[in-house]
Coordinates of C-alpha atoms in Angstrom, one line a residue:
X1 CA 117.7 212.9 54.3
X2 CA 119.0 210.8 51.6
X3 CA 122.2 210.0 53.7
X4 CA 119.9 209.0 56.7
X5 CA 117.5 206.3 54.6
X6 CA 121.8 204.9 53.5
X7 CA 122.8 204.6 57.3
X8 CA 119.6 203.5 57.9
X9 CA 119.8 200.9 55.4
X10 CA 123.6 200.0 56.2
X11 CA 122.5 199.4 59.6
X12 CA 119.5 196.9 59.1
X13 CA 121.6 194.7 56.9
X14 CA 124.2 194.9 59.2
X15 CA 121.6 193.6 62.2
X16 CA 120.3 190.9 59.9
X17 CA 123.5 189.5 58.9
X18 CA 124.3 189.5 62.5
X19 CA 121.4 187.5 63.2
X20 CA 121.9 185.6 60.8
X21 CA 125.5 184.6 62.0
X22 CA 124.2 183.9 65.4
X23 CA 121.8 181.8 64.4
X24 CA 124.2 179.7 62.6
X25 CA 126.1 179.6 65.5
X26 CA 123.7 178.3 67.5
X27 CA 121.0 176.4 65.7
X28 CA 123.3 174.4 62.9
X29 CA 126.1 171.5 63.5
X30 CA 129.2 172.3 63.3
X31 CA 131.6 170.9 60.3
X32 CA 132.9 167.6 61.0
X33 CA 136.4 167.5 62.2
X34 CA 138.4 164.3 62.7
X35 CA 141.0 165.1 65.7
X36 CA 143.7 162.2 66.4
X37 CA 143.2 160.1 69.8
X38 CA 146.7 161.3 71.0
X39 CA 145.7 164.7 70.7
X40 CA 143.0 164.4 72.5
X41 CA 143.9 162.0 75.4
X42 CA 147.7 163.4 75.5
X43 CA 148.7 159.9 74.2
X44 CA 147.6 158.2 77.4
X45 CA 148.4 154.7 77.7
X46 CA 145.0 153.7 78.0
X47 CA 143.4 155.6 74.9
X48 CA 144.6 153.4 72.4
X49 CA 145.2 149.9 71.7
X50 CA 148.8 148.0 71.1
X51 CA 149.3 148.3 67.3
X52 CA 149.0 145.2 65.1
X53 CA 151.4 142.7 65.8
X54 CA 152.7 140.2 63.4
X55 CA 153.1 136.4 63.6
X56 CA 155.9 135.9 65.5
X57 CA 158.6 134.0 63.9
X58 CA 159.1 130.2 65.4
X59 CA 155.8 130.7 67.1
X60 CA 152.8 132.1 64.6
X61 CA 150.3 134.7 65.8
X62 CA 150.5 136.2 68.7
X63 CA 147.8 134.5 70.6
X64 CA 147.9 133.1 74.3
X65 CA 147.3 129.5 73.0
X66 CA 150.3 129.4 70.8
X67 CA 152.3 130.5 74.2
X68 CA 150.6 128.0 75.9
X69 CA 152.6 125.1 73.2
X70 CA 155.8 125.4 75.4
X71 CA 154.9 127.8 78.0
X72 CA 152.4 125.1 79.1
X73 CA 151.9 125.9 83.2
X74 CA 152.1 129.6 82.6
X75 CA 149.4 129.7 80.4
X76 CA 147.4 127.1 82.6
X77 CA 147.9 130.3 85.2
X78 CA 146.8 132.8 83.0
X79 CA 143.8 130.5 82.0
X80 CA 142.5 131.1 85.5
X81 CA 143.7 134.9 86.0
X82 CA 141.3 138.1 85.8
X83 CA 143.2 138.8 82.7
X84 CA 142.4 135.9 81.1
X85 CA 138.2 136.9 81.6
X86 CA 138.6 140.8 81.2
X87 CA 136.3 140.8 78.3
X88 CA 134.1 137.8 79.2
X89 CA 133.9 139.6 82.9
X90 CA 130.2 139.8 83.1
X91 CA 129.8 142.8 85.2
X92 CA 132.4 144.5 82.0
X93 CA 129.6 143.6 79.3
X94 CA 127.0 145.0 81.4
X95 CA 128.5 148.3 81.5
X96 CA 129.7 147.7 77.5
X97 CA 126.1 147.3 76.9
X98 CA 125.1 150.6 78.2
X99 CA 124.5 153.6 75.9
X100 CA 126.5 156.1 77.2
X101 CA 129.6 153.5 77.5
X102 CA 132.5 154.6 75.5
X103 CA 132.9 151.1 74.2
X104 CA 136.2 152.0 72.0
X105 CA 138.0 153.1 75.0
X106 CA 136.8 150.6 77.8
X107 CA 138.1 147.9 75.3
X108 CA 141.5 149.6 74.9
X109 CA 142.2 148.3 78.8
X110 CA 140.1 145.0 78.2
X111 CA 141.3 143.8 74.9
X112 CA 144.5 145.9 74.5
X113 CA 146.2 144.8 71.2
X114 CA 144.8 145.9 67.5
X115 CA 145.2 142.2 66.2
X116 CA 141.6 142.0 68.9
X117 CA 139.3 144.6 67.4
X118 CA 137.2 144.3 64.8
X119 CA 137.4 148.4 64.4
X120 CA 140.3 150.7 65.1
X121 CA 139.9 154.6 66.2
X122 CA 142.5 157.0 65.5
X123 CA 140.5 160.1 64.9
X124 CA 137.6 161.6 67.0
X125 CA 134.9 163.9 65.5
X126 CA 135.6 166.9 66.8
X127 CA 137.6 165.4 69.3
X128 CA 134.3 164.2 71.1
X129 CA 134.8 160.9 72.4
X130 CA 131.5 160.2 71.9
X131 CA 131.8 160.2 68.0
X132 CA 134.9 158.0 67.3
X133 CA 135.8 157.3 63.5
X134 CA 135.8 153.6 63.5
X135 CA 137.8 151.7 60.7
X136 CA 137.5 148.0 59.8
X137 CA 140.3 146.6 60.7
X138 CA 141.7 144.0 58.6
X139 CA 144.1 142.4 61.0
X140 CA 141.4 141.4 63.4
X141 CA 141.8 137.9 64.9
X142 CA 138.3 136.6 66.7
X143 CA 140.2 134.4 68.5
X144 CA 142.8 136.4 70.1
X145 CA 139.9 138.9 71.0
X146 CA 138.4 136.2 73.1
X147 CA 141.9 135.9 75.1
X148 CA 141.3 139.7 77.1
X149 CA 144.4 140.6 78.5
X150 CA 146.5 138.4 76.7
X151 CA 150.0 137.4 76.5
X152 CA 150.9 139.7 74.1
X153 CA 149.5 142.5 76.0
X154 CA 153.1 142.4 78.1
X155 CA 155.3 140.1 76.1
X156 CA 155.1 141.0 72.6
X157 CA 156.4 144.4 70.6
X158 CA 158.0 145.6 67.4
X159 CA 161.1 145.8 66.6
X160 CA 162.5 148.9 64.2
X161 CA 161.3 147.1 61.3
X162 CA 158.0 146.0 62.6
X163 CA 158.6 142.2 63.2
X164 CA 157.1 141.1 66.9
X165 CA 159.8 139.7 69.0
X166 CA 158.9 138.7 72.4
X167 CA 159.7 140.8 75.6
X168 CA 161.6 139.0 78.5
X169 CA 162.6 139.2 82.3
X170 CA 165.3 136.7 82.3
X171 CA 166.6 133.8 79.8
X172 CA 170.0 132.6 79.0
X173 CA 168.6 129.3 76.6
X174 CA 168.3 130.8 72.8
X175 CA 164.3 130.3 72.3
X176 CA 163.0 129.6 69.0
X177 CA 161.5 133.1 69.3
X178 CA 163.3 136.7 68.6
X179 CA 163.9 137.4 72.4
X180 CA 164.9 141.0 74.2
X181 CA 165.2 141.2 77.8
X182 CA 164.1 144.1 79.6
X183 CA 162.6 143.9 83.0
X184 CA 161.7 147.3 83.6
X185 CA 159.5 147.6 80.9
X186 CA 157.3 144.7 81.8
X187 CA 157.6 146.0 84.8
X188 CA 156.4 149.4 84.1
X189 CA 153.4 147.8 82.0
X190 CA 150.7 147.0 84.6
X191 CA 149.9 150.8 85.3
X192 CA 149.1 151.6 81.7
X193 CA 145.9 150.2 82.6
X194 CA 145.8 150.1 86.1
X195 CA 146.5 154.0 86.9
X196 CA 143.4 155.2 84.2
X197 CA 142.7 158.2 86.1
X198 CA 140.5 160.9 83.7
X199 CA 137.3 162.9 83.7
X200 CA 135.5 162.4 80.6
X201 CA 132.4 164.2 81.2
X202 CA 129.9 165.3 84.2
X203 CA 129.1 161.6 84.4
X204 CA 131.8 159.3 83.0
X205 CA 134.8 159.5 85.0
X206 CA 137.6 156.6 85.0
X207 CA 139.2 156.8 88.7
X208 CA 141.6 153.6 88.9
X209 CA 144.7 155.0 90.4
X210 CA 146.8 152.7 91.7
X211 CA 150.0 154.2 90.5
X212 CA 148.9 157.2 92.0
X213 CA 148.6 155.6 95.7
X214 CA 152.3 153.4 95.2
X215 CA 153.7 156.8 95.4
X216 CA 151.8 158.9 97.9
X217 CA 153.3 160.5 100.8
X218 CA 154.2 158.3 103.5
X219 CA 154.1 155.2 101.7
X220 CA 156.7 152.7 103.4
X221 CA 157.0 150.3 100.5
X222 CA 159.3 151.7 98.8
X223 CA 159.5 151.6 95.1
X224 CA 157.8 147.8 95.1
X225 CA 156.1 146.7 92.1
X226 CA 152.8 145.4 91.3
X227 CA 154.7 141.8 90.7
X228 CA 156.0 142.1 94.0
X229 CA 153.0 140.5 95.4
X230 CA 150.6 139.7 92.3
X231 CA 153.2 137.5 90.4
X232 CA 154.8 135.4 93.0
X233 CA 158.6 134.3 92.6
X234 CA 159.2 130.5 91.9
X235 CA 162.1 128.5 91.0
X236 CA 160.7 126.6 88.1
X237 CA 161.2 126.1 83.6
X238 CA 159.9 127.9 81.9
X239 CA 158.9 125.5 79.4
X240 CA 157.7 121.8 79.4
X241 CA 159.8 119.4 80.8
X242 CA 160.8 117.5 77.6
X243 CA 162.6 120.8 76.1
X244 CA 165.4 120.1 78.4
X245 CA 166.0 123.6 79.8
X246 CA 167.8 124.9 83.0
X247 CA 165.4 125.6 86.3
X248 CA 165.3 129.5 86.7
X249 CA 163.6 132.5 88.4
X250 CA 159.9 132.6 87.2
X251 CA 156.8 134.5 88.0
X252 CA 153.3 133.2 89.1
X253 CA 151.0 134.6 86.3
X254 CA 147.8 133.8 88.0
X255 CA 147.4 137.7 89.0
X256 CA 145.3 137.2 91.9
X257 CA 144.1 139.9 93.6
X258 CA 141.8 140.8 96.5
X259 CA 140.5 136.8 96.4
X260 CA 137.6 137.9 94.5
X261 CA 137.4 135.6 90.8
X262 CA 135.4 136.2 87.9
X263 CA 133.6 133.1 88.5
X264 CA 132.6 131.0 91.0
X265 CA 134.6 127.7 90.2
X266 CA 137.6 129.6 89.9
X267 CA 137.7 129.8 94.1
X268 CA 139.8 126.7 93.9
X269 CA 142.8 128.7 92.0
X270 CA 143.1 131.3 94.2
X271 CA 145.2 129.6 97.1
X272 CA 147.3 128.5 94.4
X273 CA 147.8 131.3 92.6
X274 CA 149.4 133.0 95.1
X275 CA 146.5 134.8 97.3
X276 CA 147.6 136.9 100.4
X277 CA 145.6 139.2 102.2
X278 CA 147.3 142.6 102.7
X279 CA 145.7 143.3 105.5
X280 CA 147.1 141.7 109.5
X281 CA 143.9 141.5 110.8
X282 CA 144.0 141.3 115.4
X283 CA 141.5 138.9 116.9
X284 CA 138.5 140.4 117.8
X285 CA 138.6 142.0 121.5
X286 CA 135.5 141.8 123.6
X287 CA 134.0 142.5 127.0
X288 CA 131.2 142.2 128.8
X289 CA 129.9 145.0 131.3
X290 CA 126.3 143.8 132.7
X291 CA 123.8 143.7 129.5
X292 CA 126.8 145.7 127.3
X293 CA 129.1 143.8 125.3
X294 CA 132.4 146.4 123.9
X295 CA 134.3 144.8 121.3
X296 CA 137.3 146.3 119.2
X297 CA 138.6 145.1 115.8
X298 CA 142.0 146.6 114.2
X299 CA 142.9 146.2 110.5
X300 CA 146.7 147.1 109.5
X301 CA 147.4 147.4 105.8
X302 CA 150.5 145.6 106.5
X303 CA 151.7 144.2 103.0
X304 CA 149.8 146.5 99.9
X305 CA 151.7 149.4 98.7
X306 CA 148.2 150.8 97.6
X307 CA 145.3 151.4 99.6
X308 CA 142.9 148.3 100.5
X309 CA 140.6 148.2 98.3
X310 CA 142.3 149.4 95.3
X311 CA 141.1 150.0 92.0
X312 CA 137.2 150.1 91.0
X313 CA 136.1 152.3 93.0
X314 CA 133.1 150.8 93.9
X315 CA 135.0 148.3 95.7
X316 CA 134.8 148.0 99.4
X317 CA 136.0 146.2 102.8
X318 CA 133.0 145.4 104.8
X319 CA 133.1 144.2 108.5
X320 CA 130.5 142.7 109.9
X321 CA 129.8 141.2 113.8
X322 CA 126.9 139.7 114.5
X323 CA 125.1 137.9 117.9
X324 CA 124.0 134.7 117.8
X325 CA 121.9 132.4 119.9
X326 CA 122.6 128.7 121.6
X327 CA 120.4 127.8 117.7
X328 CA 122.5 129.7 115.5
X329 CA 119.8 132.4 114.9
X330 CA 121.1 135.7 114.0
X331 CA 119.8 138.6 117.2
X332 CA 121.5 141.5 116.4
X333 CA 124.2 143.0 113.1
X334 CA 126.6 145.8 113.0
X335 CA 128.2 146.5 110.0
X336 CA 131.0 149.4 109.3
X337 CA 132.3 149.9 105.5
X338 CA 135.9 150.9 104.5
X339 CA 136.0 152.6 101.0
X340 CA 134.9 155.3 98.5
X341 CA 131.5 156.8 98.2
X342 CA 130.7 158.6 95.2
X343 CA 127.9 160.9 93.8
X344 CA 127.3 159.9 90.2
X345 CA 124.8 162.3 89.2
X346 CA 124.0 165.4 88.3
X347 CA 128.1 165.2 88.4
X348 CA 130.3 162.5 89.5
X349 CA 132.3 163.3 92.5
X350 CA 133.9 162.0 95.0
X351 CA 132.4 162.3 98.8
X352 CA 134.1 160.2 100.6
X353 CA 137.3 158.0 101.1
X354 CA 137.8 155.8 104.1
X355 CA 140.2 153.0 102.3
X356 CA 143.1 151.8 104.6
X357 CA 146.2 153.4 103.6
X358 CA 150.1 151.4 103.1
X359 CA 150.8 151.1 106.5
X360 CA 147.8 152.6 108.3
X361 CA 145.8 150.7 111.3
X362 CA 141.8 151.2 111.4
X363 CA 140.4 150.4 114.4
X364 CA 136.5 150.0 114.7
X365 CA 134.8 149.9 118.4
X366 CA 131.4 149.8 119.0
X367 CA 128.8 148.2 121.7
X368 CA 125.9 145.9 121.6
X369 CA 123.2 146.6 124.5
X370 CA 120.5 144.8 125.8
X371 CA 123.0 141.4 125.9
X372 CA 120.7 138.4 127.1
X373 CA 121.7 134.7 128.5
X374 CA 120.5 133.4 125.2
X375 CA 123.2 135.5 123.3
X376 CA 125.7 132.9 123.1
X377 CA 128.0 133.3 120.5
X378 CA 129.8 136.1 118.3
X379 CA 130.6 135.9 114.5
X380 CA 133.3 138.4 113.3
X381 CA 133.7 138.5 109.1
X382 CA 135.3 140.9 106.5
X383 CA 134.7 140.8 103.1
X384 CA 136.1 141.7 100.3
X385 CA 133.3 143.3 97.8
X386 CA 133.1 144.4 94.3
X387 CA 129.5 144.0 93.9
X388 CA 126.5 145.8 95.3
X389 CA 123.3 143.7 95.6
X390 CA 122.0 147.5 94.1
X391 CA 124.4 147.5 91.1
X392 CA 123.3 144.0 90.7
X393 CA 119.6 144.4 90.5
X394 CA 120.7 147.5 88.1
X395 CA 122.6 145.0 86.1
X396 CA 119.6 142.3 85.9
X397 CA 116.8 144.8 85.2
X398 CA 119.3 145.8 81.8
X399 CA 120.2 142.4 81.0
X400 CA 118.3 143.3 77.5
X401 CA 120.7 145.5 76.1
X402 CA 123.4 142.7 76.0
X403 CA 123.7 141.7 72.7
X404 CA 124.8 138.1 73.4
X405 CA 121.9 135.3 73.9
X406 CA 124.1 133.8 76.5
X407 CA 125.5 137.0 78.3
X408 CA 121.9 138.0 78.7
X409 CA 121.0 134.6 80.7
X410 CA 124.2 135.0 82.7
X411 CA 123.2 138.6 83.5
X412 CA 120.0 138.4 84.4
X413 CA 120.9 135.7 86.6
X414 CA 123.8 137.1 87.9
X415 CA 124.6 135.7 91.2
X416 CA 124.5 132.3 90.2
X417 CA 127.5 133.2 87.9
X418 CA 129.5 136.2 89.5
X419 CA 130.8 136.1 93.2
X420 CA 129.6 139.6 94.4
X421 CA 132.1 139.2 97.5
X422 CA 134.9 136.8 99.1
X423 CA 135.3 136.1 102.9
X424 CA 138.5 137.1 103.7
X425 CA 138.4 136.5 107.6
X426 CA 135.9 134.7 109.7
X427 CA 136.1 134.2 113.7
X428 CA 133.6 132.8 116.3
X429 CA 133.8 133.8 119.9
X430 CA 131.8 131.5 122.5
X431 CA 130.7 133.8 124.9
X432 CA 130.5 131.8 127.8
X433 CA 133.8 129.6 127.5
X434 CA 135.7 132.8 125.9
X435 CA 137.1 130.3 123.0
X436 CA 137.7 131.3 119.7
X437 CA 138.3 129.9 116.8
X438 CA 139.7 131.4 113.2
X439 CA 138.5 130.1 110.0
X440 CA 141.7 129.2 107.5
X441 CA 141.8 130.8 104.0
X442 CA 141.1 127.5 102.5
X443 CA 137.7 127.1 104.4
X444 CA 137.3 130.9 103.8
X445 CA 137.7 130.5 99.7
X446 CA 135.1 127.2 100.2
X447 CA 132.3 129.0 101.9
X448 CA 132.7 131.4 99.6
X449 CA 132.3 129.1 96.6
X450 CA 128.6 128.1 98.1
X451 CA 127.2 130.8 98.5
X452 CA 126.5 130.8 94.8
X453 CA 123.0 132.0 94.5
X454 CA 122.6 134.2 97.3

């Protein structure tokens, strides 16, 4: 009897430290437990910052505008790039504002050298990217932060005892700078950034792959690189005229794009910083059949060694053809999207992908009924967009969370500051007289600049 009450005993204490244990487990927060960003992100390019660089000898610190002293058209480039307005990018500080955005980690793409933050993460609590251990940093340099993507960002590194020197593709006059030349690994820099491809929860997935698409099967390209076609060749110094130095191989570093800018009076720069549309677009082919009207438009993505559009992956390529009458008036709209579609919640996926692939010809055919004498013309357009009217009202409704006075205004007003899309082709077809005529990218880039506001 006596043993039974013991076992007895033995096993209630047994239960309640059990319980006891379990409720630990579930009801109280775990010990705190700083994990290093390179354990967690498998020292991805993208997960943490440059790391401080010093003044650089003959030059002082490491900012864009102490560049710009000899390298004086380069820098007027980069003045208009993306690059230059990565942080300043209004749809960027809309997301920042958010408060799920992983601010630390978004900035390590958009202001990627330590000498720009005010705080540095090297541990994670936990690992949870959600609870980074932010540090003061003591190198931080306000004005360098302004820069975004900043000379440094590709041009500047250490050397084995920690002095910057700068990074070159060519050079035979001795700068007043430590100088190394390596191509390849300014080469190699752009997909740090530009091939961020990682899940970070059920909602929060970064899905720019570039890299990924230079080399998927059946690209024809070859092994082209982004400067191929984003940094134009030029014969050109590299510095001001009254340094005296030989004319030699230089790069455009305007970065232009898909012909979208940052802001609406940077439309002007484009043609001159080297766009090109990828795509050979056909003239539009038409018919008429009684009261039908057939038409046919092909798109080749004849020069980009990614798919068109690339990058954000809200980006699209819309076509659009529309009917008009002898006054101009708008009768009847088709419209056909090529891109991605993606399900953001309960878990971000992607549904669909119909972005035209290196080398790959999209043909879109359709048929407008009901065609009437008064239906005298056709407009054919494509544009490049990387703003939804939807995102945008998202954007203006949230305007309050930007912490900036001025941000705010900009936000909430959005479309008078931020081009949403660029016309990249425009054609009108007279219907009865069969002419055509095709818009030039400079008139393409102008009625794209006015339609500020809409």
């Amino acid at each position: 009897m006596f043993l039974n009450k013991r076992r007895s005993l033995t096993l209630a204490v047994l239960s309640l430290s059990l319980a006891l244990s379990l409720f630990y487990c579930i009801f109280t927060k775990p010990k705190d437990k700083p994990i290093p960003v390179d354990e967690v992100f498998s020292q991805a390019p993208w997960s943490k910052p440059l790391p401080y660089l010093p003044p650089l000898a003959g030059v002082g610190e490491v900012r864009a505008e102490n560049c710009g002293r000899c390298h004086v058209e380069i820098y007027a480039e980069w003045k208009t790039s993306t690059h230059a307005n990565a942080l300043s990018d209004l749809q960027f500080q809309s997301e920042l504002s958010k408060s799920s955005s992983p601010r630390w980690l978004c900035l390590n793409c958009h202001t990627p050298v330590a000498n720009q933050r005010e705080t540095l993460v090297n541990y994670l609590n936990n690992g949870n990217y959600r609870t980074p251990i932010e540090e003061p940093n003591p190198n931080f340099d306000p004005k360098m932060k302004a820069e975004g993507v900043t000379c440094a960002v590709c041009h500047v590194r250490l050397d084995e005892q920690g002095n910057s020197y700068v990074l070159g593709a060519n050079g035979t006059t001795k700068p007043p700078h430590p100088i190394k030349i390596d191509p390849d690994k300014l080469r190699n820099r752009c997909l740090d950034c530009h091939n961020a491809n990682y899940v970070l929860d059920d909602q929060l997935v970064c899905a720019f792959k570039t890299g990924i698409e230079l080399e998927q099967k059946g690209n024809s390209h070859g092994k082209v690189t982004c400067g191929s076609c984003h940094m134009g060749e030029l014969q050109r110094k590299l510095v001001k005229p009254e340094l005296d130095t030989p004319i030699r191989t230089s790069h455009k570093h305007s970065f232009i794009g898909g012909g979208v800018p940052k802001k609406f009076e940077l439309y002007e720069k484009q043609i001159p910083g080297g766009y090109r549309t990828g795509l050979k677009i056909e003239p539009l082919k038409w018919k008429k059949k009684g009261n039908e009207l057939e038409y046919s438009v092909s798109l080749t993505n004849e020069k980009a060694a990614h798919n068109i559009p690339t990058g954000d992956p809200e980006r699209f390529i819309l076509l659009k053809i529309s009917l008009l009458d002898a006054k101009g008036k708008s009768l009847a709209t088709k419209e056909i999207k090529f891109g991605q579609e993606w399900e953001w919640y309960p878990k971000a996926r992607l549904v669909a992908d119909t972005r035209i692939l290196p080398g790959e010809t999209k043909v879109w055919k359709d048929l407008f009924f009901g065609i009437e004498k008064e239906h005298s013309k056709i407009i054919f357009e494509i544009y490049h967009t990387r703003l939804k009217e939807s995102n945008a009202e998202h954007m203006r409704k949230n305007s309050e969370n930007v912490h900036s006075d001025l941000l705010r205004k900009k936000i909430s007003e959005i479309e008078n500051f931020y081009p949403f899309s660029t016309i990249v082709h425009k054609e009108d077809i007279d219907l009865n007289s069969g002419k055509s005529r095709v818009y030039s990218t400079e008139e393409l880039f102008r009625i794209s600049k006015n339609r500020k506001g809409e």
